[in-house]
Amino acid sequence: MEVNIGLLGCGTVGSGVVELVQKRSEMIARLTGLEPIITRVLVRDSHKSRPVVFKHEQLTTNASDILEDPEIRMVIETIGGIEPARTFILQALRAGKHVITANKDLIAEHGAEILDTAEQVGMDVYYEAAVGGAIPLIRPLKESLTANEITDLKGIINGTTNYILSKMTATGADFDEVLQEAQDLGYAESNPASDVDGLDSGRKLAILASIAFHAKVTLDDVDVTGIRTISATDVAYAHELGAVIKLLAEGTDRDGNLSLQVRPTLVLKDHPLAHVSDAFNALYVRGDAAGDLMFFGRGAGSLPTASAIVGDMIEVLRNLRMDTALRVRHLLLPHKRVRRGQGEPTRYYLRLTVRDQSGVFAQIATIFGLAEVSMETVLQKRSSHETAEIVIVTHEVGQEQLNQALTTLYATDSVLTVHNVMPVTGGAQ
Amino acid sequence: MEVNIGLLGCGTVGSGVVELVQKRSEMIARLTGLEPIITRVLVRDSHKSRPVVFKHEQLTTNASDILEDPEIRMVIETIGGIEPARTFILQALRAGKHVITANKDLIAEHGAEILDTAEQVGMDVYYEAAVGGAIPLIRPLKESLTANEITDLKGIINGTTNYILSKMTATGADFDEVLQEAQDLGYAESNPASDVDGLDSGRKLAILASIAFHAKVTLDDVDVTGIRTISATDVAYAHELGAVIKLLAEGTDRDGNLSLQVRPTLVLKDHPLAHVSDAFNALYVRGDAAGDLMFFGRGAGSLPTASAIVGDMIEVLRNLRMDTALRVRHLLLPHKRVRRGQGEPTRYYLRLTVRDQSGVFAQIATIFGLAEVSMETVLQKRSSHETAEIVIVTHEVGQEQLNQALTTLYATDSVLTVHNVMPVTGGAQ
């Protein structure tokens, strides 16, 4: 039996979906007893040439042709962005269609509205492709690991910044130069803010944390620092310290108190995340029963993303075949609280420019001592005849103590600049 | 509503299941709408003291008390081994109970019989815990990645041998010494044959390959080499070559021709599998759409294994709630053929003891040249006043060509011993 599917959007991801469904439709039919047919495709321009070939009547520029077609049982949204994707998805659900989306922005921002609507109307929404591309993350968290209380998430979940940081590490080039190159190659968007300012990672972390910690989490709950301030100098110091700089997304749940952070981090080379390069993504998960787990793979791209979407599609076909819906529920535990600005104690890397005069270092040491922040490593280099550069790695310290030391540092005349403050992870921890 | 569950066996894994179900029963009830209750537990000795406490009436030494109890909807088997586990599971299925098992030996050897029976009687069998402990592997392969044609599996799926090889690498000790120590610590069984001879890895590979490649695969289809012959000398040479020795399980599907191998392998340190140490497991998967993926985590232990079993239990509860069964089908593609002794072309490591006389090396070089096996690296060391040791790493070469060179080497008087022949993976490949 055939199942009619409507596709909203036919860019990189949408084309991948069409290609993969065509290639695997026979196998999917044997697996599920139902044959998926993409009957209608919403496009902006029906005359544009595309990597996949459609019959003329398949293409439409009018969303109603899909959303109001009673024959269409399932809608796949690959438009991206908030509107009109949000309106289309809500309309599709209310019209009795199951929805699959790769739209991380939408799920991070309006996930609760969409999932609540789906539950009210008895339809399913799947969004494996929204985080980590091809890597199965959402489903393992929602299904395989459900017996666990998950306490920690830690990962590299944005390919663009990981590409930029990997290139900076490999070539020693500065941020702006590598960003330009990434834009020229199409790895970074012309407006790269969402990626390089850490917002994309923050949204994906919000999605993962909602599921793993059974809490309502949005981007507003995440402390986000991007990578614009990371310079070739920091990359070189990281190397000297046996580390690489990665944009890590971290979530912790300590007895219902959640902390969510996206920030550039020095990852020591003995940590597996140090070896996740270029456009790859990886997520560490710690569960109280399972222990430590890691999931690694391609975080973006046409076919990797399509792999996750068509995986979800097969899930919907199984549901249709079994005549069930809302099989996997969202569990929200009301006692969970997000505490912003309350990251776990960690070691920190700081780079300062100070006046090159006698007594400055003793002054800094005193500031750290008063704040009870002890230093593990200190590198000091003259940077000009009047200034010196000091890099400090602290022992493990709470965020409040560190902030106390930083406040005093900022107010100290001989400290000219505090360039970067980053956590350090890996090693004997 | 409560769902009664029978537990067969209450050793390390069974106790973990009881502990986890007790700890999470409320959360599971909120998630699934059904509360799991382990009502009966089959034990050998009902008076033995256990880490978990039971009411007297919960324990039984008679399997029929569980298998014939019409109130019990689900049976969890943690006895291990073939019999009586096989008979119990078949009996439970025929009595209309869903089955969860962690029994890799049974699934590898009698998986087809059990799954066929389950299909006939309309019951489900889940076995996530049979491979890779806590790591979600079976479900991602069966569900998340179904849109892919999976072409490669490569992993470390036996904790005991990985512990032994990691210890040999860390301490420089020889196999027998480390095995003894592992046995004293309880990491290796008193009869370690199944682990160290690679059979356990072979069975798990058979399970993974059946699912990933949609084929009937048993241990008989796997070329298996264990780690008994690996010496401290090989470990030291591997180190010199920038590699570590790991027992890798590898499966490939090339247009329906399957090759399945378990063998000690030199893994170059740039490959992520080189960093999977001690009792951790990891599996690489390559799909035609998803690209490369890796799954990493604890391969054994009471709670990690229980995490997978209770994850399956929640799945069965969802099925019960939805009143469905056989939701995820096994797809067998009849054109798949296993070809034994036909591994992919790879680089090889060989260690030879030869007579220390002039012309021997030239002779060996000629043998390799005639078989069209070219050498990438050669290390030569005098081992006594009469013999020398030669280690060769070849360029990529097919198994047949290598065998041709080996046959001639064995027949050559000046070649006294061929100690170990192992593939080399990682690097620029």
JSON list of C-alpha atoms in Angstrom, two decimals, chain B residues 165-166 168-172 230-246 265-269 274 349 377 379 381 391 393 422 424:
[
{"chain": "B", "resi": 165, "resn": "LEU", "atom": "CA", "xyz": [45.53, -5.96, 25.27]},
{"chain": "B", "resi": 166, "resn": "SER", "atom": "CA", "xyz": [45.28, -2.53, 26.98]},
{"chain": "B", "resi": 168, "resn": "MET", "atom": "CA", "xyz": [49.81, -5.55, 27.75]},
{"chain": "B", "resi": 169, "resn": "THR", "atom": "CA", "xyz": [50.26, -2.19, 26.04]},
{"chain": "B", "resi": 170, "resn": "ALA", "atom": "CA", "xyz": [50.46, -0.24, 29.30]},
{"chain": "B", "resi": 171, "resn": "THR", "atom": "CA", "xyz": [52.81, -2.60, 31.17]},
{"chain": "B", "resi": 172, "resn": "GLY", "atom": "CA", "xyz": [54.77, -4.43, 28.48]},
{"chain": "B", "resi": 230, "resn": "ILE", "atom": "CA", "xyz": [50.12, -11.88, 20.64]},
{"chain": "B", "resi": 231, "resn": "SER", "atom": "CA", "xyz": [53.32, -11.38, 22.61]},
{"chain": "B", "resi": 232, "resn": "ALA", "atom": "CA", "xyz": [54.93, -8.46, 24.40]},
{"chain": "B", "resi": 233, "resn": "THR", "atom": "CA", "xyz": [57.29, -8.35, 21.40]},
{"chain": "B", "resi": 234, "resn": "ASP", "atom": "CA", "xyz": [54.39, -7.66, 19.01]},
{"chain": "B", "resi": 235, "resn": "VAL", "atom": "CA", "xyz": [53.04, -5.01, 21.36]},
{"chain": "B", "resi": 236, "resn": "ALA", "atom": "CA", "xyz": [56.45, -3.32, 21.42]},
{"chain": "B", "resi": 237, "resn": "TYR", "atom": "CA", "xyz": [56.79, -3.43, 17.62]},
{"chain": "B", "resi": 238, "resn": "ALA", "atom": "CA", "xyz": [53.27, -2.03, 17.28]},
{"chain": "B", "resi": 239, "resn": "HIS", "atom": "CA", "xyz": [54.30, 0.85, 19.53]},
{"chain": "B", "resi": 240, "resn": "GLU", "atom": "CA", "xyz": [57.41, 1.42, 17.41]},
{"chain": "B", "resi": 241, "resn": "LEU", "atom": "CA", "xyz": [55.12, 1.60, 14.38]},
{"chain": "B", "resi": 242, "resn": "GLY", "atom": "CA", "xyz": [52.79, 4.13, 16.07]},
{"chain": "B", "resi": 243, "resn": "ALA", "atom": "CA", "xyz": [50.02, 1.62, 16.67]},
{"chain": "B", "resi": 244, "resn": "VAL", "atom": "CA", "xyz": [48.29, -0.43, 19.35]},
{"chain": "B", "resi": 245, "resn": "ILE", "atom": "CA", "xyz": [47.02, -3.98, 18.97]},
{"chain": "B", "resi": 246, "resn": "LYS", "atom": "CA", "xyz": [43.25, -4.40, 19.27]},
{"chain": "B", "resi": 265, "resn": "THR", "atom": "CA", "xyz": [44.85, -5.77, 14.28]},
{"chain": "B", "resi": 266, "resn": "LEU", "atom": "CA", "xyz": [47.44, -3.01, 14.49]},
{"chain": "B", "resi": 267, "resn": "VAL", "atom": "CA", "xyz": [45.39, 0.16, 14.87]},
{"chain": "B", "resi": 268, "resn": "LEU", "atom": "CA", "xyz": [47.41, 3.31, 14.15]},
{"chain": "B", "resi": 269, "resn": "LYS", "atom": "CA", "xyz": [47.04, 5.91, 16.86]},
{"chain": "B", "resi": 274, "resn": "ALA", "atom": "CA", "xyz": [43.09, 3.05, 19.06]},
{"chain": "B", "resi": 349, "resn": "TYR", "atom": "CA", "xyz": [52.16, -6.66, 9.75]},
{"chain": "B", "resi": 377, "resn": "THR", "atom": "CA", "xyz": [58.29, -0.61, 6.39]},
{"chain": "B", "resi": 379, "resn": "LEU", "atom": "CA", "xyz": [62.45, -3.45, 10.88]},
{"chain": "B", "resi": 381, "resn": "LYS", "atom": "CA", "xyz": [66.90, -6.87, 14.63]},
{"chain": "B", "resi": 391, "resn": "VAL", "atom": "CA", "xyz": [59.08, -7.14, 11.01]},
{"chain": "B", "resi": 393, "resn": "VAL", "atom": "CA", "xyz": [54.54, -3.86, 7.09]},
{"chain": "B", "resi": 422, "resn": "MET", "atom": "CA", "xyz": [47.97, -9.03, 11.45]},
{"chain": "B", "resi": 424, "resn": "VAL", "atom": "CA", "xyz": [47.07, -2.75, 9.94]}
]
